[in-house]
Coordinates of C-alpha atoms and ligand atoms in Angstrom, one line a residue:
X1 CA 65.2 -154.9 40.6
X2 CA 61.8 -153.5 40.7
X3 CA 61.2 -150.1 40.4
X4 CA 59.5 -149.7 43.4
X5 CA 62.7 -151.1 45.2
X6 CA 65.1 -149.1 42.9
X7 CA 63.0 -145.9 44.8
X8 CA 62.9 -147.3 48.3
X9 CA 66.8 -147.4 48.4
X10 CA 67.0 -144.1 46.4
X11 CA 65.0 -142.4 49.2
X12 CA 66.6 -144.4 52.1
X13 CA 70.0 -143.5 50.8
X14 CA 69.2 -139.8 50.9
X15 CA 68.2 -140.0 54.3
X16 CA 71.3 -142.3 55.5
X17 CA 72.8 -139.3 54.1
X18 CA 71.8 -136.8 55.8
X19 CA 70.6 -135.4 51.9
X20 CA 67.0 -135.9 52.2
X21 CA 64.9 -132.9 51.1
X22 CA 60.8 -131.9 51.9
X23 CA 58.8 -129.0 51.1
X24 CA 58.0 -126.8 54.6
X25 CA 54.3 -126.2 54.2
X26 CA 53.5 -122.6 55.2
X27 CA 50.1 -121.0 55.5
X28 CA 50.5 -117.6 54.1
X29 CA 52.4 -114.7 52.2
X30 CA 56.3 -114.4 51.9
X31 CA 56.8 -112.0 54.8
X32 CA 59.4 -112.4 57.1
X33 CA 57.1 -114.5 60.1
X34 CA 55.7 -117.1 58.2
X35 CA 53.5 -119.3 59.7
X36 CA 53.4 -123.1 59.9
X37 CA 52.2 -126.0 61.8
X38 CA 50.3 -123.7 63.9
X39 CA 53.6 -121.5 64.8
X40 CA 54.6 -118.6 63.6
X41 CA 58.6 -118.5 62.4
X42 CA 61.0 -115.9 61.8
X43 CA 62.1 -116.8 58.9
X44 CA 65.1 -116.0 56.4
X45 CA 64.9 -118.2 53.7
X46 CA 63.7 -116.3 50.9
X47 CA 64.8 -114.4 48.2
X48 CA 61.7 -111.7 48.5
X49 CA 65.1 -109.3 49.2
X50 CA 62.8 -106.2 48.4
X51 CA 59.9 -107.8 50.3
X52 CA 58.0 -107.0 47.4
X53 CA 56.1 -110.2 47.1
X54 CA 53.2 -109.3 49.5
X55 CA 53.2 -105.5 48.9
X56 CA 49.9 -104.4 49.0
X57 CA 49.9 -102.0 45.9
X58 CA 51.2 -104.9 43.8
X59 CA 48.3 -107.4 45.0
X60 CA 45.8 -104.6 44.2
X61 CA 47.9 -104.8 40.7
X62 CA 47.7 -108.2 40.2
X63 CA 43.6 -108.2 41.1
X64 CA 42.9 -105.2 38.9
X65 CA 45.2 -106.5 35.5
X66 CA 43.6 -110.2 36.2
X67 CA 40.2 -108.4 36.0
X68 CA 40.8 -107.1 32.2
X69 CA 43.1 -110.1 31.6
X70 CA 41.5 -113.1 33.0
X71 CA 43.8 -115.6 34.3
X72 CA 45.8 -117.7 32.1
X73 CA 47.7 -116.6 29.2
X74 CA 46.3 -119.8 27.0
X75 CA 49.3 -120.1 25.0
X76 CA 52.8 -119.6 23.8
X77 CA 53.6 -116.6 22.9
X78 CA 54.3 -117.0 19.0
X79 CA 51.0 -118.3 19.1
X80 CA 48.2 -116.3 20.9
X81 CA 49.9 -115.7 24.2
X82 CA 51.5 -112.6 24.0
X83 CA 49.6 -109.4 25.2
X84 CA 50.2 -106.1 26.0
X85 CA 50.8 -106.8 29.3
X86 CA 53.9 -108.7 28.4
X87 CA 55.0 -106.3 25.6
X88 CA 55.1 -103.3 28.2
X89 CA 56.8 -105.6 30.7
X90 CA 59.2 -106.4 27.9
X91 CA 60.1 -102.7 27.1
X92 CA 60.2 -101.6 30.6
X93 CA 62.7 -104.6 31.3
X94 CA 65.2 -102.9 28.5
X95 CA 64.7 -99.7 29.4
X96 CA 65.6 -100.8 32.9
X97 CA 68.6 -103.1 31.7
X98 CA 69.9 -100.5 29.3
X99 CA 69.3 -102.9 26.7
X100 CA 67.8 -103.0 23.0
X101 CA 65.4 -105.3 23.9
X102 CA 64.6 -107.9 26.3
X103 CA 62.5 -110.8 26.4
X104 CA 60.5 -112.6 29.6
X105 CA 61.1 -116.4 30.4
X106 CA 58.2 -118.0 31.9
X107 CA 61.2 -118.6 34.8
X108 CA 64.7 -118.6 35.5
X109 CA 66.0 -122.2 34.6
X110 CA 63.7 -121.9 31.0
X111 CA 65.9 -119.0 30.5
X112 CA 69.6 -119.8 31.0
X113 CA 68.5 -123.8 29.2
X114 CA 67.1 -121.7 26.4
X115 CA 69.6 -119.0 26.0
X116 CA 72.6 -121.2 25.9
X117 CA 71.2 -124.1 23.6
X118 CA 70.0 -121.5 21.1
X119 CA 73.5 -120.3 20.9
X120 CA 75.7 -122.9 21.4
X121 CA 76.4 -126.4 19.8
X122 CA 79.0 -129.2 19.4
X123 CA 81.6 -127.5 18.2
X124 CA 81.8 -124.8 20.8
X125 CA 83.2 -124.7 24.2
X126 CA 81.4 -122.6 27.4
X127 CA 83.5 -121.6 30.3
X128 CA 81.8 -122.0 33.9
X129 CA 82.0 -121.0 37.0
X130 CA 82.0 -123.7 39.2
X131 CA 79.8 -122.9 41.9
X132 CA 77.3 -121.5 39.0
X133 CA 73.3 -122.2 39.2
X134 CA 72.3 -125.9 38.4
X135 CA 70.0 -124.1 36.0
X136 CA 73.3 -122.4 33.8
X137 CA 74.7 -126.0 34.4
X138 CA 72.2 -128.1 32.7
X139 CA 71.8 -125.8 30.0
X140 CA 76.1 -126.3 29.2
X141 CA 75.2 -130.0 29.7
X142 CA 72.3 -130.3 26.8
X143 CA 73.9 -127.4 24.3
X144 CA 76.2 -130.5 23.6
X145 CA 78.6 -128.0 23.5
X146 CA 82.5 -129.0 25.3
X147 CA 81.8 -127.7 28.8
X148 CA 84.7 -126.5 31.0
X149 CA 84.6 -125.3 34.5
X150 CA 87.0 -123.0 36.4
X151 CA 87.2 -122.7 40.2
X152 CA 85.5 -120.6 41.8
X153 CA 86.2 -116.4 40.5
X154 CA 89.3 -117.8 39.5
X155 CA 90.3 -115.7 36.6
X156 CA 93.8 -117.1 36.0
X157 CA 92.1 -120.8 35.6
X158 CA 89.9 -119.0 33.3
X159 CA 92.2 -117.6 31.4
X160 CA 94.1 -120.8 30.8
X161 CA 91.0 -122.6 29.2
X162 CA 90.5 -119.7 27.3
X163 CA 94.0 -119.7 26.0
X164 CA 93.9 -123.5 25.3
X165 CA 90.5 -123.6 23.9
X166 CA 90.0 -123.9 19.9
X167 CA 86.2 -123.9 19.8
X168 CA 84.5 -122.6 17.1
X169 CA 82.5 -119.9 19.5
X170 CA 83.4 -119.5 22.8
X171 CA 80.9 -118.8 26.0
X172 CA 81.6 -117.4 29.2
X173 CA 79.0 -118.0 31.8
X174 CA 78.5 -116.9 35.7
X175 CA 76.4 -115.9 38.1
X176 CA 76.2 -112.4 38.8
X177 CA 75.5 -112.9 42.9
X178 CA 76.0 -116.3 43.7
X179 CA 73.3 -117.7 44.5
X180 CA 74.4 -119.8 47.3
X181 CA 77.2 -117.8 48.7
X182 CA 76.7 -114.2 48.3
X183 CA 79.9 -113.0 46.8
X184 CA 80.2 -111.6 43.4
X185 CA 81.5 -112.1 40.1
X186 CA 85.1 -110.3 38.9
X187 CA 82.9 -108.4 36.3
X188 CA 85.4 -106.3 35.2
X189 CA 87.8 -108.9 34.9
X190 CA 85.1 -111.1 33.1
X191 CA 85.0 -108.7 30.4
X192 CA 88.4 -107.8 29.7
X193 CA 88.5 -111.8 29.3
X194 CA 85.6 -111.9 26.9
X195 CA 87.0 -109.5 25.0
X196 CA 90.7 -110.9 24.9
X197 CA 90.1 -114.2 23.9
X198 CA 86.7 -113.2 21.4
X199 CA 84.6 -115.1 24.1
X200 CA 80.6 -114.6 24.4
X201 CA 79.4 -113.4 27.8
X202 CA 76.8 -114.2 29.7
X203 CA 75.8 -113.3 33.0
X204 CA 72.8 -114.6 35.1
X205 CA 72.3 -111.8 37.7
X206 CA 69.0 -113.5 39.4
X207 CA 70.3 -112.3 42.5
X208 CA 72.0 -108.9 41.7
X209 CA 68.8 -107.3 40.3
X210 CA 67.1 -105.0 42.6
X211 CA 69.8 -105.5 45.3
X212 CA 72.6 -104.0 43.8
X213 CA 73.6 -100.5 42.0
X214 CA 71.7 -97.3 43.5
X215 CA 68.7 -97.6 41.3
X216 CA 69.1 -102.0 41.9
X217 CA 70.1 -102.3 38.0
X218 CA 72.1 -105.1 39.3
X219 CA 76.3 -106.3 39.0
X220 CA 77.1 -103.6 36.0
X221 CA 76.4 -100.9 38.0
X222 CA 77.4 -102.4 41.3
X223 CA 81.3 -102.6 39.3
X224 CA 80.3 -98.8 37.5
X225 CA 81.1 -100.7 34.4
X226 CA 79.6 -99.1 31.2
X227 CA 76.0 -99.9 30.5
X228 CA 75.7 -102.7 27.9
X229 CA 79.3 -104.1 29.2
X230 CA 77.1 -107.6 29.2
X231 CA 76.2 -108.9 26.1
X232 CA 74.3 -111.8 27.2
X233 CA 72.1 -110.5 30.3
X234 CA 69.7 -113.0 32.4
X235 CA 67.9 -111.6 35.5
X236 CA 64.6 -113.2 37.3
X237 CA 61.3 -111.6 38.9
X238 CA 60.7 -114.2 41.2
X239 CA 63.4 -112.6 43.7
X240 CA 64.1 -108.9 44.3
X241 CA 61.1 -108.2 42.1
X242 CA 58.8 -110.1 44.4
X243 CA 56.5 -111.8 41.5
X244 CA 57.5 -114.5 38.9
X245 CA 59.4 -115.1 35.3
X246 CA 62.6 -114.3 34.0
X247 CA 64.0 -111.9 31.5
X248 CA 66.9 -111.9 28.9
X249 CA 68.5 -108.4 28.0
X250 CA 70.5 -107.7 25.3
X251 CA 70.7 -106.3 21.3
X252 CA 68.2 -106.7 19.5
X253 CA 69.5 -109.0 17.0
X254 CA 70.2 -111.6 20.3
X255 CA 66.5 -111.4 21.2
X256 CA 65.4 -111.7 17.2
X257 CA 67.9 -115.1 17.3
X258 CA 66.5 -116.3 20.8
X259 CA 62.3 -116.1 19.8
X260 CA 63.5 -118.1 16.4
X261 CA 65.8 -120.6 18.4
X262 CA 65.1 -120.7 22.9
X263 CA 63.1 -123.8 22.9
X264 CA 62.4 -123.3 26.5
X265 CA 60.7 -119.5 25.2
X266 CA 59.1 -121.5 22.1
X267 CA 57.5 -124.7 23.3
X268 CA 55.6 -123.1 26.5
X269 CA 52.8 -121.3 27.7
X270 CA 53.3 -117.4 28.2
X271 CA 52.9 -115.8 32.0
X272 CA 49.6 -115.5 32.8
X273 CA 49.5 -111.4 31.5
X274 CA 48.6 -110.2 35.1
X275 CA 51.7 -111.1 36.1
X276 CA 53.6 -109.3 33.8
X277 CA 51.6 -106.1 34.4
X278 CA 52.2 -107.0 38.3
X279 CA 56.3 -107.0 37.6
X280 CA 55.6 -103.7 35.7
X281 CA 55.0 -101.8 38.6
X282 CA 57.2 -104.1 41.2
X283 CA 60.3 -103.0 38.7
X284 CA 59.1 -99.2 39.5
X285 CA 58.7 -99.6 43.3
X286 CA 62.2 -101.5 43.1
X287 CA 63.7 -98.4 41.3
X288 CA 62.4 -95.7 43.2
X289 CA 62.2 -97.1 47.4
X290 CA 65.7 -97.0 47.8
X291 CA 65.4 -97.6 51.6
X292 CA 65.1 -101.0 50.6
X293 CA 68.4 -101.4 49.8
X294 CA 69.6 -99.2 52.3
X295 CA 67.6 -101.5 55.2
X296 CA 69.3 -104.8 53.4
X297 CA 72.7 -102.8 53.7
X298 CA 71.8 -101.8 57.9
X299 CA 71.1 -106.1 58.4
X300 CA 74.0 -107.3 56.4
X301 CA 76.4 -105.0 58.4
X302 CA 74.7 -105.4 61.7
X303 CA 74.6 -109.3 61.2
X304 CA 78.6 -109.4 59.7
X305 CA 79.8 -107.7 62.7
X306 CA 77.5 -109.5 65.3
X307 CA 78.6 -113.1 64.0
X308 CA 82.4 -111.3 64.5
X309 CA 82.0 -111.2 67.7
X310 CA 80.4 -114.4 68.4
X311 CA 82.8 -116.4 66.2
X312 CA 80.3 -117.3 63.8
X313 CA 82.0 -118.4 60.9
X314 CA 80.6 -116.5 57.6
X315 CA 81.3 -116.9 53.9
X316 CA 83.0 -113.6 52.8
X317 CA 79.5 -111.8 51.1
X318 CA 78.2 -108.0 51.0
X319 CA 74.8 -109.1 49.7
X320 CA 71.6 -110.3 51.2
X321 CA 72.9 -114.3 51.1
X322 CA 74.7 -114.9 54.1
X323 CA 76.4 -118.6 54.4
X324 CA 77.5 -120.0 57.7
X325 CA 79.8 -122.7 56.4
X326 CA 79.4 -126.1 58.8
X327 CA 81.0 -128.5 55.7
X328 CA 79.0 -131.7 56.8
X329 CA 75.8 -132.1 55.9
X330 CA 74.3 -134.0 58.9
X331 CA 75.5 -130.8 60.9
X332 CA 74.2 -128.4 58.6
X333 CA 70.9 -130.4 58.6
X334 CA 70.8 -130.2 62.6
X335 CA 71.8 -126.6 63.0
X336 CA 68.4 -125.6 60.7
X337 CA 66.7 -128.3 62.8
X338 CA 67.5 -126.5 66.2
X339 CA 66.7 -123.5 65.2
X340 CA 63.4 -124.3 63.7
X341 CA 62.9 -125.3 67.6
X342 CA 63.7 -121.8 68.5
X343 CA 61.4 -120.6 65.8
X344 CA 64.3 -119.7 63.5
X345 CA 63.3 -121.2 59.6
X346 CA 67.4 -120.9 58.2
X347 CA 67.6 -123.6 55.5
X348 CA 70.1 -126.2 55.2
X349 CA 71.7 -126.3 51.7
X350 CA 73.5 -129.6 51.3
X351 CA 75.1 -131.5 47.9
X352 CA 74.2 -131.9 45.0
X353 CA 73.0 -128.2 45.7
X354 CA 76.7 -127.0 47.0
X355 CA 80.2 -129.1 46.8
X356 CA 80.8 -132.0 48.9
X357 CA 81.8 -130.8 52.1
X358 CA 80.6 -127.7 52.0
X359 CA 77.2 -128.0 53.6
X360 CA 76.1 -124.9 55.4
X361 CA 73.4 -122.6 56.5
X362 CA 71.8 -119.6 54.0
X363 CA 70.5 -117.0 55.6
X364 CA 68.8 -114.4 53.7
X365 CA 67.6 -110.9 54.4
X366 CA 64.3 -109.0 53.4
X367 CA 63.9 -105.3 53.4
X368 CA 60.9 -106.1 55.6
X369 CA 63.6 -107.5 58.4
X370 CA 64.3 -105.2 61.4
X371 CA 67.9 -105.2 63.1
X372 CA 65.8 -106.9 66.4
X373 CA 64.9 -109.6 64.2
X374 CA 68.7 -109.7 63.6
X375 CA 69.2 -109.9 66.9
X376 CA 66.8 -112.7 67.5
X377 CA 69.1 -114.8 64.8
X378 CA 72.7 -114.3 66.2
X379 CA 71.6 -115.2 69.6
X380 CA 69.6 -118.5 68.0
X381 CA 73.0 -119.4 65.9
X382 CA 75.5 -118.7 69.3
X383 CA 73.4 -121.4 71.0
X384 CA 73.0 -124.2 68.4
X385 CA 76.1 -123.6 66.8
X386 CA 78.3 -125.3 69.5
X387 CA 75.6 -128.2 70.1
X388 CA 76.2 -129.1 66.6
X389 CA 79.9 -128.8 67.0
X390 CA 80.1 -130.8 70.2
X391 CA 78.1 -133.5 68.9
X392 CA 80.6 -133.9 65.9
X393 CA 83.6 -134.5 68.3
Ligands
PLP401 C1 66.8 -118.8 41.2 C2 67.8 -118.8 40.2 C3 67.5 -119.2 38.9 C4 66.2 -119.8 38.5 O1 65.2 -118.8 38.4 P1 63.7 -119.3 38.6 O2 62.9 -118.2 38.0 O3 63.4 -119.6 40.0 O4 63.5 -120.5 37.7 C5 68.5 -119.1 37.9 N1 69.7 -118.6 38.2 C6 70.0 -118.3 39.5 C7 71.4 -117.8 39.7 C8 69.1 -118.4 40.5 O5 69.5 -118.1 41.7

């Protein structure tokens, strides 16, 4: 078959499937109305959960650090990348974390495939979540290392690998939030496991920093566990933090063994330094404007109990990622379709992104939000809801 072929039935299966995926084009800054096609949207798709990423006092940081720093960093940072900018981001990100030191990703996925191929290798065995991040996923897959996954916060099925397992070193790995439902990790219980069965743990909070804990330190002090509890801590700057990158916390002997052996921290170009010195003062503004959080808390609550009462059928979640569970795709597809008509952007998350079957809606909130804007969504899901369900009969 020629390739070109081999592609057309690629693509024409995703959309016989109902799995077909495009980029929305939108015309400005993340803010909650976002603009597109010549309409403006109310949109909660995001993960701007601060609504940080357009904040005026961090553009006029961005402008004012590119001044002195130019643009690009122009290499990696063992080479000639590494600045100032990127060492103060780096201490303010331990001091934040409670950490020894920490060290910035250029993003997210670099940072969970680097962290767990520099530490683990063919004779070692890493314990999964099942619903965690694709990015934690394809880092098990290319450590080489045995890979076995446990159901969902089941800490029992843990356990029971744990107990069988004969690996050499042993990882635990989860998301802090999950990304694409909204509920959290047993932390304590994640531990106490670690610790039993002289497991590693790692936990990738991408979605817990800045959200959760009163200061938005994320899942250690959402569970008031003891600082540090986490040996192996991921977070991200794209989200709650409202710019770009990634970070892992931890001892300084874990960040010494990463910079030798993270081939995704090696083998790249640094952030451009104005971004660093951007996140420096996003991670203050996240600290100190705890209205954020509480405005996040005031939709979540307002939304939970307004989908109660309209039979709206939620995934169990306290944090800013809502799921409205629809299981087929095509009907998850359709619902975000009719609402876009109603000038509602919700996206559609479909497999390989969730389980088969378990298609739905994610909805997520920005501080920047207001309870009418709330409003405006529950009334756009109690019409489309049943046109999706009626067509499915
Ligand atoms: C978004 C996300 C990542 C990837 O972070 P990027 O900086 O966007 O690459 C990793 N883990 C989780 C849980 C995420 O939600």
């Amino acid at each position: 078959m020629s390739l070109e072929n081999y592609l057309k039935q690629l693509i024409s299966q995703r959309h016989a499937d109902s799995l077909y995926r495009s980029c929305k084009t939108h015309e400005g800054a993340q803010q909650p109305v976002l603009r597109h096609n010549q309409r403006n949207y109310l949109a909660f798709c995001s993960n701007d959960y601060l609504g940080l990423a357009s904040d005026p006092r961090l553009q006029q940081a961005f402008g004012d650090s590119m001044q002195h720093f130019g643009i690009g960093s122009g290499a990696a940072h063992l080479v000639a990348g590494h600045t100032t900018a990127h060492q103060q981001l780096e201490q303010a990100l331990a001091e934040f974390t409670g950490r020894e030191r920490a060290l910035l990703f250029s993003t997210g996925y670099m940072a969970n495939v680097g962290t767990i191929t520099a530490l683990m290798g063919r004779q070692d065995a890493i314990f999964a979540d099942r619903l965690n991040h694709a990015s934690l996923v394809d880092g098990a897959l290319l450590s080489r290392a045995q890979v076995r996954r446990y159901a969902h916060n089941d800490m029992e099925a843990l356990e029971r690998l744990l107990t069988q397992s004969k690996a050499t070193h042993k990882l635990i790995v989860s998301d802090g939030v999950f990304s694409m439902d909204g509920d959290v990790a047993p932390l304590p219980e994640l531990v106490a496991l670690a610790e039993k069965y002289d497991a590693w743990l790692m936990i990738d909070d991408a979605h817990g920093f800045g959200v959760l804990g009163e200061k938005g330190q994320g899942i250690e002090a959402h569970f008031q566990l003891p600082v540090g509890s986490v040996p192996i801590l991921v977070g991200t700057l794209g989200k709650a933090f409202g710019t770009f990158g990634a970070f892992v916390a931890g001892s300084e002997i874990l960040i010494e063994a990463l910079i030798q052996t993270a081939r995704s921290y090696i083998y790249t170009t640094a952030l451009p330094p104005s971004l660093a010195a951007t996140t420096c003062a996003a991670l203050k503004i996240a600290q100190t404007e705890t209205w954020r959080r509480e405005q996040l808390q005031n939709l979540i609550q307002h939304f939970r109990a307004g989908a109660a009462t309209l039979n709206i059928p939620l995934l169990p979640s306290d944090t800013p990622i809502q799921g409205v569970l629809l299981g087929n795709a095509a009907h998850a597809l359709q619902a975000s379709q009719l609402l876009a008509e109603r000038g509602l952007l919700v996206t559609a998350i479909r497999p390989p992104t969730v389980p088969q079957h378990t298609a739905r809606l994610r909805i997520t909130f920005s501080a920047l939000h207001e309870i009418s804007h709330v409003d405006q969504l529950l009334a756009g899901l109690s019409e489309v809801l049943p046109l999706v369900r009626k067509k499915s009969r």
